[in-house]
Amino acid sequence: MHRRLLLMAASSIAVALSSGALAQGTIKVGFPMILSGPGALFGEPALKGAQMYVEEINAKGGVLGRKIQLIPRDTKGNADEAVRVARDLILRDDVQFIVGTLTSAEGPAVSTIARENKVVFIAPIPKTDQLTAPANLHPYVFRSASNTTIEGRTAAEIVAKWPVTRIATIAPDYAYGQDVTKAFVEHLKKIKPGVEIVDQQWPKLGEADYTPFINAQLGKKPEAVYSSLWGGHFVTFAKQAKPLGYFQALNNNFIGVGEAGSIESTRSMGADYPVGIWANTYDIFDWPDGPPAHKDYIARLKKFTKEETPSSWPVTGYIGMQFLVEAIAKAGSVESDKVSAALKGLAIDSPIGKLTMRAKDQQANHGQFWGRTRMDPKYPFAVLENVTRIDPAPFMD
Amino acid sequence: MSRRIPWVLVVALVAMWVPWLGSRFYTFLATDIAILALFALSLNLLLGYTGLVSFGHAAYFGIGAYTSAILMKTHGVPFALSFPAAGVVAALFALVFGFFCVRLTKIYFAMLTLAFAQIVWAICFKWNDVTGGEQGLPNVPYPELGWMAAIPGLGQMRAGDHFYLLVLALVAVAVAALRRIVASPYGRMLTVIRENPERAEFIGINVRLYQLSAFTAAGFFAGLAGALFGIFNRGVFPDFAYWTKSAEVLIMTILGGMGHFWGPAVGAMVLTLLNQQITSYTEYWPLILGTILIVLLFGFRGGIVGALAGLGRRLRRR
C-alpha cells in the first residue's frame, strides 16, 4: 500500500519535472476564450485560428529561437470566470502574454488583471470602446479587434452612398447595440447632413418576437434600415421579418452589422436568408478579388480545420497572435515593457491585408468585410458579393 | 462538544497563514473560497435553517457588489463605509422582495425569488449610466490598506495579501455572527418553522415575519460577500446577479451539506477547487465536473459534511 503511494508520488513528480523541462525556453501565451455554451460557436474557431498560427510559426522555428506554447482556458462567458482564469494563467502557468476574451465584459475585466500584473494583453474580439478609452488605457492592453466606433462609422460610410434620406435603426437594447447605433447615426449625420432618422427600435437582447418592432418600423416608412442584431438574434429577426415583406418594402436597403453576413449566420438560415441586403463579417472564405496571401491563408485554414467552407472567426485569433509574435520579434525580447513599446505603431501583413496597431489608442485599424448578399449556386447558403474592406483609419478618432 | 471549541476562530487562525506559503496563486484561491463560503453560508440560513429554497440568492450578492463598487469607484467613498452600506442596501432589497416572496410557499416561493433576481440582473445589464451595463464596472479600487504595512511582519506583503487578511477577518466576524444567529432562540424558531410551518403557526409564531427576517438577514450577509467579491474580482458585472450564480451557490450549499453549519463553506471550497483544477486540465470540464458532482451527491447523502459526520459517529460507536 505504502509502496504504491510512494510510486505514485514519485511518478507524478517525474511527470511534473519532465513537463517543466519541456516548457523551458518556450514562450507561454494564455488564451482565455469561451469554449463552452452558446459563445463557443465563436470562441472555438477563434482558438483554432490562434492554434494554426502557432503551429505555423513553430514549424518555422518559433520567434527569437523559442517556440510558442498556447494555453487555452475556458472563460465560460463570465467576466468573473475570465478574471479567475487570467490570474490562474499568470500565476500558475507563468504565461508571459495573454491573447483572448470574447465579450465586452470579459475584455475590460481581464485588462485590469493585465495592468496589475504587467502582462501584455491583446483582445482579438471584444468591441466595446471602453476597453481602450483614455480612462481605461494602460501600457499593457491592446486590441486587434474592430470596435463599435469603427463598425458603426464604416456602415455610415456605406449608407451615405445610397440614394436614401429616411433612415431607421433597430438594435438590441444594451451597451453594444446602443454604442454601435450611436456611432452610426452621428457619423452619418456628419458626412451626409440631409439624412433624417425617422425611427429607432430597441428590442431587448434575446427578444423572441420581433413582429411588433417590425410593424412599427414599417409604419414609419423608412427608405433604409441599419441593424445591429448580431448572431442568432439576427437569424430570429430575419426569419420573422421576411414573410412580413420587410426587406421588400425597404427595397433591400438594409445593412446588418454584428457579423450578420458571416457564414455562421448565412449557413444557419440557408435559403431563408434575406438575400440582397448588406452585411458584414470578419472573414470570407471565397474572396475572388482578394490578395494571394488571403487565398493562401484560406487554403491552409481548410486543411487545418478540415472544413470545406471554414468559419469566419479563426482570423480573429490568428491576427491577435500575429500581432503578439511580430511584436516579440521586433522587441527582440519577451519583457512586457519592450513588447508593449514594440506593439505601438506596429504594422503587420495579416491575411486580410495590412493592419496597424495605432500608438495613440493601442487599437488596430481592423475593418471588416462588407458586401451585398446573394445566393451562389455553388453553396447552399448566401454569400457576399462585391466585397469591400474599408480601411477605417481615415474616420477613426 | 463543538460548542466549546470556537471553530470560527480556529479556522481563521489556520487560514491566516496562507500568504506565507509564498504563492500569490494560493492567496487568490483562499480569498475566493473565503468570500464564496460566506455567500453559501448566508444562503443556508434560508435553505438549511428556515427551509426556504431561494433560486435567486445571487440578486443580493450582486446588489452588494454593485453598491460597494459604485460607492468606491464612482463616488470615492472609503471601504469602511461602503462595505456596511453594501450589506444594508442588499438587506433593504431583500426586505422588499422578501415581503412578496414569503407570501408564497415551496416552488412558488422559489420561482418568485428567481423572478426578482432576474429583474435585478436586467437592471444591472441595462442601466448603463450607473451600472456600466453589459460591460460592468471594471477597475474597482482596492481599499486603502496602507495601515496594514505598519503591523510588524506584514510590511513586505503585496496588496493582494493584505486584502486577503482583511477578507478573512471580515468573513470570520460575519460567520461568527451567523453562528450566533442560528444558535440563538431566534434560530431555533427558524428550525421549528422549517420542520413544520403549520404547527409553528398553530403555537402562535408569526411564521411570515420570521421568514421575512431570515430572508433579510440572508440578503445582508450575501451583500457583504458581494462587496468583497467585487473588489477581489477587480470589477463587478451583471453575471454576479444572473441565475447561474444562484445555481452555483445552491450547488455549493447542497454539496457541502445544508444540515450542518459548516457544510456550505466546505461545499464552496470543494466546488472552487474542483473547478480550478478540472478547467485547467481539460476543455471537457463540464462532463467531468458534472460526473463528480453526481457521484458526490449520490454517494454523500446529506452533503460532504453530513456524510463525514455520519461516518465519524459510526466509527466512535465501535
XYZ file of C-alpha atoms in Angstrom:
715
model
C 0.000 0.000 0.000
C 2.652 2.417 1.128
C 4.897 1.429 -1.685
C 2.195 2.066 -4.207
C 1.609 5.517 -2.789
C 5.310 6.214 -2.924
C 5.469 5.059 -6.511
C 2.562 7.246 -7.460
C 4.157 10.254 -5.810
C 7.484 9.573 -7.490
C 5.954 9.188 -10.923
C 3.859 12.318 -10.579
C 6.957 14.265 -9.566
C 8.775 12.843 -12.574
C 5.955 13.897 -14.867
C 5.935 17.381 -13.358
C 9.693 17.686 -13.811
C 9.732 16.476 -17.379
C 6.913 18.765 -18.450
C 8.784 21.584 -16.743
C 11.922 20.756 -18.696
C 9.931 20.632 -21.900
C 8.394 24.007 -21.210
C 11.733 25.648 -20.593
C 12.621 28.062 -23.316
C 9.112 28.216 -24.733
C 7.163 31.442 -24.721
C 3.868 30.832 -22.956
C 0.747 32.613 -24.140
C -2.526 32.301 -22.236
C -5.673 32.178 -24.360
C -8.802 32.734 -22.247
C -11.804 32.204 -24.528
C -15.409 30.998 -24.363
C -15.104 27.296 -25.103
C -18.425 26.072 -23.709
C -22.041 27.191 -24.059
C -23.504 29.242 -26.927
C -20.482 31.599 -27.125
C -18.276 28.647 -28.077
C -19.722 28.936 -31.604
C -17.340 31.908 -31.977
C -14.731 31.104 -29.321
C -13.798 27.652 -30.636
C -12.964 28.799 -34.199
C -11.083 31.828 -32.811
C -8.932 29.403 -30.838
C -8.424 27.295 -33.984
C -7.053 30.334 -35.779
C -4.623 31.053 -32.961
C -3.545 27.407 -32.854
C -2.953 27.392 -36.589
C -0.770 30.494 -36.362
C 1.232 28.991 -33.503
C 1.709 25.723 -35.376
C 2.943 27.599 -38.442
C 5.328 29.851 -36.537
C 6.718 26.938 -34.521
C 7.311 24.979 -37.736
C 9.471 27.903 -38.863
C 11.480 27.725 -35.653
C 9.393 29.993 -33.459
C 10.352 33.524 -32.532
C 13.742 34.586 -31.088
C 14.643 30.911 -31.465
C 11.966 29.941 -28.963
C 8.759 28.004 -29.553
C 5.335 29.399 -28.664
C 3.146 27.427 -26.300
C -0.539 28.361 -26.396
C -2.519 27.609 -23.231
C -6.272 27.865 -23.895
C -8.673 28.159 -20.979
C -12.467 28.333 -20.881
C -13.954 31.608 -19.583
C -17.483 30.193 -19.762
C -18.604 33.615 -20.987
C -18.453 35.047 -17.444
C -16.390 38.086 -16.577
C -15.585 36.739 -13.109
C -14.507 33.389 -14.512
C -12.357 35.249 -17.068
C -10.632 37.083 -14.210
C -10.100 33.835 -12.327
C -8.687 32.129 -15.402
C -6.430 35.075 -16.249
C -4.968 35.080 -12.735
C -4.551 31.330 -12.886
C -2.704 31.575 -16.214
C -0.394 34.319 -14.961
C 0.345 32.935 -11.505
C 0.287 29.193 -12.007
C 1.090 28.634 -15.675
C 3.550 31.550 -15.749
C 2.285 32.826 -19.081
C 4.134 35.894 -20.302
C 1.309 37.144 -22.517
C -2.455 36.910 -22.785
C -4.365 36.915 -26.049
C -8.096 36.333 -25.764
C -11.536 37.059 -24.284
C -14.693 37.414 -26.311
C -17.429 39.501 -24.673
C -17.368 43.205 -23.895
C -17.456 42.348 -20.185
C -14.557 39.874 -20.289
C -12.208 42.227 -22.155
C -12.168 45.121 -19.651
C -12.210 42.653 -16.737
C -9.036 40.922 -17.921
C -7.486 44.274 -18.827
C -7.462 45.203 -15.116
C -5.636 41.971 -14.273
C -3.139 42.568 -17.094
C -2.365 46.023 -15.771
C -1.827 44.776 -12.206
C 0.497 42.014 -13.323
C 2.216 43.984 -16.091
C 1.350 41.341 -18.671
C 0.691 42.380 -22.268
C -2.903 41.554 -23.192
C -4.250 41.591 -26.756
C -8.037 41.460 -27.183
C -8.912 39.829 -30.526
C -12.739 40.064 -30.341
C -14.264 42.413 -27.684
C -15.638 45.515 -29.407
C -16.544 47.885 -26.596
C -14.899 51.294 -26.993
C -14.457 51.317 -23.219
C -11.589 48.813 -23.444
C -9.191 51.320 -24.959
C -10.938 54.552 -23.925
C -8.491 57.098 -22.423
C -9.772 56.481 -18.892
C -9.071 52.744 -19.106
C -5.988 52.715 -21.308
C -2.706 51.430 -19.857
C 0.558 50.231 -21.440
C -0.417 46.552 -21.433
C -3.796 46.478 -23.203
C -4.102 46.289 -26.993
C -6.981 45.463 -29.285
C -6.569 43.713 -32.606
C -10.361 43.535 -32.970
C -12.671 46.039 -34.572
C -14.611 48.294 -32.181
C -18.073 49.827 -32.109
C -16.853 53.168 -33.481
C -15.175 51.512 -36.483
C -18.156 49.259 -37.138
C -20.838 51.978 -36.886
C -18.900 54.552 -38.888
C -17.999 52.107 -41.658
C -21.681 51.306 -42.077
C -22.402 55.048 -42.207
C -19.819 55.462 -44.993
C -21.614 52.776 -46.992
C -25.147 54.034 -46.356
C -24.129 57.613 -47.190
C -23.585 56.475 -50.809
C -27.116 55.097 -51.098
C -29.773 57.362 -52.663
C -31.808 57.442 -49.424
C -32.546 60.049 -46.766
C -35.141 58.487 -44.448
C -33.131 56.145 -42.210
C -34.280 53.897 -39.345
C -32.336 51.761 -36.888
C -33.023 48.573 -34.958
C -30.685 47.372 -32.217
C -30.700 45.173 -29.127
C -31.210 47.386 -26.093
C -27.894 47.074 -24.268
C -24.413 48.570 -24.366
C -23.201 47.116 -27.687
C -26.416 47.870 -29.582
C -26.586 51.404 -28.211
C -22.910 52.209 -28.825
C -22.736 50.872 -32.352
C -26.004 52.619 -33.279
C -24.819 55.930 -31.834
C -21.546 55.682 -33.789
C -23.523 55.084 -36.997
C -26.084 57.857 -36.514
C -23.555 60.516 -35.502
C -21.163 59.755 -38.336
C -23.917 59.553 -40.946
C -25.345 62.926 -39.905
C -21.866 64.388 -40.142
C -20.990 63.125 -43.620
C -24.499 63.424 -45.101
C -26.314 66.244 -43.276
C -29.529 65.762 -45.295
C -30.470 62.435 -43.704
C -33.320 62.070 -41.281
C -33.560 59.353 -38.597
C -37.239 58.513 -38.847
C -37.421 55.621 -36.391
C -35.364 53.764 -33.788
C -36.449 50.369 -32.467
C -34.855 48.872 -29.330
C -35.965 45.267 -28.803
C -34.445 43.668 -25.739
C -31.444 41.384 -26.176
C -32.679 37.870 -26.916
C -36.178 39.038 -27.955
C -38.188 36.111 -29.301
C -40.954 38.028 -31.083
C -39.812 40.897 -33.289
C -43.176 41.312 -35.071
C -44.303 44.449 -33.170
C -40.941 46.127 -33.807
C -41.018 45.190 -37.486
C -44.534 46.533 -37.989
C -43.851 49.728 -36.062
C -40.761 50.330 -38.156
C -42.539 49.701 -41.469
C -45.236 52.157 -40.355
C -42.680 54.967 -40.318
C -41.831 54.234 -43.985
C -38.047 54.356 -43.787
C -36.031 54.071 -47.011
C -33.167 52.231 -45.346
C -32.517 50.424 -42.051
C -29.375 49.940 -40.016
C -29.467 46.859 -37.768
C -27.060 45.672 -35.088
C -28.863 42.460 -34.206
C -25.968 40.018 -34.098
C -25.508 36.273 -34.424
C -28.603 34.247 -33.584
C -30.603 37.414 -32.841
C -30.319 38.463 -36.471
C -31.378 34.981 -37.593
C -34.526 35.102 -35.435
C -35.318 38.640 -36.589
C -34.816 37.965 -40.303
C -36.949 34.821 -40.236
C -39.839 36.869 -38.839
C -39.248 39.961 -40.986
C -39.036 38.256 -44.364
C -42.638 36.916 -44.533
C -43.910 40.366 -43.453
C -42.395 41.882 -46.597
C -39.976 43.943 -44.523
C -36.927 43.634 -46.769
C -39.045 44.148 -49.930
C -40.565 47.326 -48.502
C -37.026 48.577 -47.901
C -36.010 47.585 -51.403
C -33.227 45.622 -49.644
C -31.730 48.878 -48.365
C -30.864 47.129 -45.124
C -27.404 46.921 -43.583
C -26.767 44.394 -40.841
C -23.699 44.783 -38.625
C -22.639 42.397 -35.885
C -21.441 39.831 -38.435
C -24.893 39.373 -39.990
C -23.090 38.357 -43.188
C -20.843 35.763 -41.577
C -21.023 32.206 -42.783
C -22.347 31.256 -39.334
C -25.476 33.357 -39.940
C -25.991 32.592 -43.618
C -25.443 28.858 -43.182
C -27.925 28.577 -40.331
C -30.623 30.273 -42.448
C -29.887 28.612 -45.790
C -32.451 29.618 -48.412
C -34.392 31.680 -45.822
C -31.676 34.329 -45.737
C -32.947 37.768 -46.882
C -30.765 37.790 -49.967
C -29.896 41.234 -51.312
C -29.245 43.035 -48.036
C -25.859 44.409 -46.963
C -23.970 42.790 -44.102
C -20.514 42.441 -42.584
C -18.272 39.586 -41.479
C -14.779 39.091 -40.031
C -13.662 36.868 -42.857
C -14.860 35.378 -46.089
C -13.703 32.058 -47.456
C -14.349 32.941 -51.085
C -12.857 36.342 -51.948
C -12.212 36.389 -55.689
C -10.630 39.874 -55.697
C -8.600 39.206 -52.570
C -4.800 39.223 -52.402
C -2.882 35.953 -52.884
C -1.959 35.963 -49.182
C -5.643 35.620 -48.280
C -6.220 32.774 -50.737
C -3.193 31.028 -49.308
C -4.448 31.567 -45.754
C -7.875 30.114 -46.612
C -6.244 27.080 -48.223
C -4.177 26.459 -45.081
C -7.210 27.031 -42.875
C -9.253 24.491 -44.838
C -6.513 21.953 -44.286
C -6.102 22.815 -40.617
C -9.798 22.705 -39.700
C -10.700 20.062 -42.309
C -13.696 22.171 -43.335
C -14.511 22.920 -46.969
C -16.256 26.180 -46.031
C -14.375 27.344 -42.927
C -15.711 29.653 -40.231
C -15.206 33.411 -40.367
C -13.841 33.621 -36.814
C -10.378 31.950 -36.913
C -8.912 35.092 -38.443
C -9.558 36.973 -35.172
C -7.381 34.614 -33.142
C -4.835 34.414 -35.950
C -4.389 38.184 -36.176
C -4.210 38.566 -32.382
C -1.370 36.026 -32.232
C 0.343 37.545 -35.263
C 0.444 40.982 -33.618
C 1.956 39.475 -30.494
C 4.596 37.354 -32.178
C 5.697 40.094 -34.578
C 5.957 42.495 -31.628
C 8.142 39.993 -29.750
C 10.353 39.690 -32.835
C 10.551 43.476 -33.204
C 11.325 43.976 -29.500
C 13.871 41.154 -29.527
C 12.662 40.357 -26.051
C 9.735 38.900 -24.107
C 9.806 41.644 -21.492
C 6.357 43.196 -21.137
C 7.516 46.789 -21.399
C 9.613 46.179 -24.507
C 6.854 44.191 -26.243
C 4.335 46.863 -25.294
C 6.558 49.531 -26.838
C 7.050 47.386 -29.966
C 3.301 46.899 -30.353
C 2.635 50.643 -30.505
C 2.531 51.549 -34.174
C 3.347 48.007 -35.295
C 2.159 47.188 -38.825
C 1.599 43.574 -39.857
C 0.765 41.912 -43.151
C -2.244 39.939 -41.979
C -4.160 37.511 -44.205
C -6.783 40.217 -44.797
C -4.270 42.943 -45.595
C -2.069 45.421 -43.781
C -3.108 46.267 -40.226
C -1.573 48.822 -37.906
C -1.758 48.912 -34.121
C -2.166 52.621 -33.549
C 0.215 54.046 -30.966
C -2.334 56.629 -29.870
C -5.041 54.346 -28.510
C -3.463 50.891 -28.924
C -6.291 49.959 -31.270
C -5.787 48.234 -34.647
C -7.410 49.707 -37.749
C -9.233 46.408 -38.199
C -12.160 46.907 -40.536
C -14.427 44.079 -41.515
C -15.641 42.719 -44.850
C -18.804 44.347 -46.195
C -20.927 43.369 -49.151
C -24.332 42.638 -50.613
C -25.597 39.119 -50.045
C -26.596 36.859 -52.908
C -27.227 33.175 -53.443
C -24.408 31.320 -55.120
C -25.272 28.093 -56.953
C -22.017 26.638 -55.592
C -23.228 26.832 -51.984
C -26.492 26.071 -50.181
C -26.331 29.413 -48.375
C -25.922 33.109 -49.149
C -22.512 34.699 -49.708
C -21.326 38.295 -50.039
C -20.692 39.857 -53.443
C -18.746 42.989 -54.393
C -16.939 42.518 -51.127
C -15.118 45.557 -49.853
C -12.773 46.006 -46.961
C -12.899 49.647 -45.996
C -9.827 50.860 -44.127
C -11.322 52.647 -41.112
C -8.169 54.680 -40.404
C -9.406 57.920 -42.067
C -12.537 58.137 -39.910
C -11.280 56.747 -36.599
C -10.921 59.291 -33.800
C -18.693 19.383 22.351
C -18.435 21.554 19.303
C -19.879 24.448 21.264
C -16.834 24.610 23.498
C -14.373 24.981 20.632
C -14.567 28.378 18.880
C -14.394 26.862 15.426
C -14.641 30.175 13.583
C -11.520 31.407 15.346
C -9.674 28.125 14.773
C -10.412 28.106 11.028
C -9.497 31.780 10.664
C -6.220 31.311 12.542
C -5.247 28.397 10.324
C -6.273 30.155 7.115
C -4.357 33.252 8.158
C -1.054 31.628 7.208
C -1.883 31.099 3.532
C 0.050 34.205 2.308
C 3.195 32.787 3.933
C 3.045 29.830 1.548
C 4.700 32.277 -0.775
C 2.489 31.938 -3.835
C 0.079 34.660 -4.837
C -1.922 31.955 -6.540
C -2.831 30.315 -3.220
C -3.702 33.661 -1.702
C -6.132 34.388 -4.525
C -7.622 30.931 -4.259
C -8.076 31.277 -0.493
C -9.664 34.729 -0.896
C -12.065 33.316 -3.468
C -13.028 30.445 -1.174
C -13.455 32.637 1.920
C -15.825 35.018 0.124
C -17.858 32.286 -1.545
C -18.050 30.408 1.772
C -19.737 33.432 3.354
C -22.091 33.642 0.370
C -23.029 29.950 0.689
C -23.406 30.190 4.478
C -25.776 33.126 4.047
C -27.938 31.048 1.709
C -28.015 28.229 4.224
C -29.737 30.486 6.719
C -32.694 30.164 4.349
C -32.158 26.718 2.884
C -30.907 24.673 5.825
C -32.322 26.549 8.808
C -35.613 28.055 7.644
C -36.453 25.569 4.885
C -36.869 28.236 2.192
C -35.472 27.284 -1.214
C -34.270 30.500 -2.878
C -33.354 30.332 -6.557
C -32.406 33.992 -6.615
C -29.874 34.481 -3.869
C -27.330 35.942 -6.315
C -29.512 39.070 -6.525
C -28.335 40.219 -3.080
C -24.750 39.219 -3.830
C -24.961 41.357 -6.970
C -26.652 44.281 -5.197
C -23.937 44.260 -2.542
C -21.208 44.115 -5.182
C -22.691 46.985 -7.209
C -23.436 49.118 -4.142
C -19.894 48.908 -2.862
C -18.329 49.260 -6.322
C -20.417 52.308 -7.256
C -19.712 53.959 -3.918
C -15.987 53.250 -4.057
C -15.311 53.800 -7.745
C -17.789 56.487 -8.762
C -18.085 58.418 -5.516
C -14.747 57.710 -3.833
C -16.375 56.535 -0.588
C -13.903 54.683 1.676
C -14.275 50.937 2.135
C -15.097 51.314 5.832
C -18.396 52.929 4.809
C -19.107 51.210 1.506
C -18.775 47.695 2.963
C -21.535 48.008 5.589
C -23.570 50.033 3.096
C -23.458 47.074 0.689
C -24.931 44.815 3.369
C -27.608 47.319 4.327
C -28.711 48.035 0.752
C -28.832 44.310 -0.043
C -30.862 43.745 3.135
C -33.312 46.512 2.165
C -33.870 44.918 -1.227
C -34.239 41.523 0.438
C -36.825 43.047 2.765
C -38.891 44.412 -0.112
C -38.595 41.341 -2.353
C -38.990 39.007 0.621
C -42.203 40.762 1.642
C -43.798 39.352 -1.517
C -41.903 36.058 -1.625
C -42.823 34.804 1.853
C -46.476 35.097 0.917
C -45.901 32.059 -1.287
C -44.655 28.605 -0.407
C -42.443 25.897 -1.875
C -41.945 26.030 -5.636
C -43.934 29.270 -5.970
C -41.639 30.903 -3.435
C -38.612 29.629 -5.369
C -39.955 30.916 -8.693
C -40.672 34.360 -7.278
C -37.164 34.667 -5.819
C -35.838 33.750 -9.254
C -38.070 36.343 -10.910
C -36.860 39.117 -8.594
C -33.256 38.081 -9.172
C -33.730 38.305 -12.937
C -35.174 41.802 -12.506
C -32.052 42.811 -10.592
C -29.896 41.285 -13.324
C -31.838 43.106 -16.055
C -31.362 46.434 -14.249
C -27.627 45.822 -13.868
C -27.435 44.795 -17.523
C -29.262 47.835 -18.896
C -28.717 50.823 -16.642
C -25.582 51.914 -18.493
C -25.035 55.240 -16.744
C -24.907 53.746 -13.267
C -24.004 50.062 -13.547
C -21.970 50.198 -16.756
C -24.470 47.900 -18.479
C -23.193 44.711 -20.035
C -19.581 45.814 -19.553
C -19.990 46.227 -15.817
C -17.700 48.410 -13.748
C -14.096 47.355 -14.193
C -11.240 48.770 -12.113
C -12.896 48.732 -8.694
C -10.179 50.112 -6.400
C -8.632 48.114 -3.562
C -9.454 49.577 -0.166
C -6.753 51.724 1.409
C -4.731 49.146 3.322
C -1.512 51.065 3.834
C -2.037 50.874 7.608
C -1.583 47.116 7.447
C 2.014 47.577 6.375
C 2.661 49.232 9.732
C 1.807 45.976 11.536
C 5.039 44.073 12.229
C 5.502 41.140 9.876
C 3.059 42.432 7.240
C 5.312 45.135 5.839
C 6.631 43.426 2.729
C 3.340 41.833 1.683
C 1.546 42.634 -1.545
C -1.813 44.361 -1.829
C -3.477 41.022 -2.617
C -2.146 39.510 0.626
C -3.297 42.469 2.697
C -6.704 42.247 1.113
C -6.848 38.536 1.882
C -6.197 39.158 5.567
C -8.893 41.823 5.596
C -11.343 39.484 3.858
C -10.506 36.711 6.294
C -11.112 38.938 9.325
C -14.391 40.324 7.966
C -15.649 36.914 6.857
C -14.739 35.456 10.262
C -16.755 38.150 12.042
C -19.700 37.642 9.675
C -19.593 33.861 10.074
C -19.390 34.191 13.864
C -22.459 36.418 13.712
C -24.286 33.870 11.539
C -23.372 31.148 14.022
C -24.720 33.198 16.887
C -27.943 33.745 14.972
C -28.606 30.075 14.277
C -27.693 29.037 17.826
C -29.940 31.660 19.400
C -33.582 31.079 20.411
C -34.463 33.008 17.253
C -32.505 30.478 15.194
C -34.288 27.601 16.948
C -37.573 29.216 15.983
C -36.484 29.193 12.345
C -35.774 25.466 12.661
C -39.248 24.919 14.088
C -40.690 26.698 11.054
C -38.584 24.554 8.729
C -39.801 21.355 10.386
C -43.478 22.225 10.432
C -44.727 25.653 9.460
C -48.395 24.826 10.145
C -47.607 23.655 13.646
C -45.437 26.706 14.247
C -48.296 28.934 13.180
C -50.586 26.982 15.467
C -48.484 27.611 18.572
C -48.555 31.303 17.862
C -45.378 32.002 15.886
C -45.728 34.664 13.207
C -44.240 32.434 10.519
C -44.154 35.038 7.759
C -42.449 37.596 9.936
C -39.769 35.106 10.943
C -39.288 34.003 7.348
C -39.051 37.610 6.190
C -36.485 38.444 8.842
C -34.392 35.397 7.894
C -34.669 36.399 4.220
C -33.471 39.910 5.054
C -30.589 38.655 7.190
C -29.505 36.239 4.442
C -29.622 39.145 1.965
C -27.464 41.232 4.301
C -24.698 38.629 4.516
C -24.892 37.875 0.783
C -24.485 41.620 0.176
C -21.343 41.681 2.320
C -19.933 38.727 0.378
C -20.773 40.502 -2.890
C -18.981 43.679 -1.799
C -15.822 41.709 -1.029
C -16.068 39.720 -4.248
C -16.423 42.849 -6.388
C -13.138 44.190 -5.023
C -11.407 40.816 -5.212
C -12.559 40.383 -8.808
C -11.377 43.951 -9.557
C -14.706 44.685 -11.209
C -18.432 43.981 -10.945
C -20.501 42.535 -13.749
C -24.156 41.682 -14.388
C -23.206 37.985 -14.234
C -22.997 38.389 -10.455
C -26.774 38.602 -10.250
C -27.556 36.091 -13.005
C -29.432 32.887 -12.230
C -26.353 30.746 -12.911
C -24.692 32.377 -9.901
C -27.746 31.493 -7.808
C -27.498 27.920 -9.045
C -23.789 27.809 -8.248
C -24.281 28.835 -4.627
C -27.191 26.406 -4.331
C -24.922 23.586 -5.533
C -22.210 24.625 -3.054
C -24.689 24.523 -0.196
C -26.211 21.178 -1.118
C -22.847 19.626 -1.995
C -21.299 20.606 1.324
C -24.371 19.666 3.302
C -27.155 22.019 4.300
C -27.863 20.110 7.501
C -24.617 21.234 9.079
C -23.446 24.759 9.827
C -20.074 24.329 8.095
C -21.474 22.321 5.178
C -21.891 25.220 2.730
C -18.389 26.509 3.485
C -16.937 23.097 2.698
C -19.080 22.963 -0.430
C -17.752 26.352 -1.529
C -14.203 25.137 -1.025
C -14.696 21.821 -2.829
C -16.531 23.331 -5.798
C -13.989 26.142 -6.214
C -11.038 23.739 -6.055
C -12.667 21.229 -8.401
C -13.495 23.974 -10.885
C -9.974 25.362 -10.682
C -8.280 22.017 -11.192
C -10.523 20.489 -13.813
C -10.871 23.507 -16.074
C -7.099 23.871 -16.178
C -6.605 20.288 -17.346
C -9.350 19.738 -19.881
C -11.725 21.690 -22.000
C -14.290 18.946 -21.434
C -14.656 20.139 -17.839
C -18.486 20.233 -17.823
C -18.575 16.466 -18.396
C -16.047 15.685 -15.652
C -17.350 18.203 -13.142
C -20.913 17.013 -13.731
C -19.927 13.396 -13.215
C -18.055 14.182 -9.997
C -20.986 16.197 -8.679
C -23.428 13.383 -9.417
C -21.189 10.875 -7.636
C -20.727 13.195 -4.653
C -24.420 13.997 -4.397
C -25.431 10.338 -4.574
C -22.508 8.960 -2.570
C -22.634 11.580 0.147
C -26.229 11.829 1.256
C -26.597 14.929 3.370
C -23.632 16.507 1.642
C -19.934 16.048 2.279
C -20.047 17.270 5.878
C -23.213 15.296 6.610
C -21.645 12.088 5.305
C -18.379 12.659 7.177
C -20.227 13.397 10.410
C -22.223 10.182 9.942
C -19.027 8.223 9.340
C -17.433 9.751 12.447
C -20.418 8.761 14.578
C -20.298 5.176 13.296
C -16.556 4.888 13.995
C -16.962 6.226 17.514
C -19.672 3.677 18.261
C -17.286 0.771 17.523
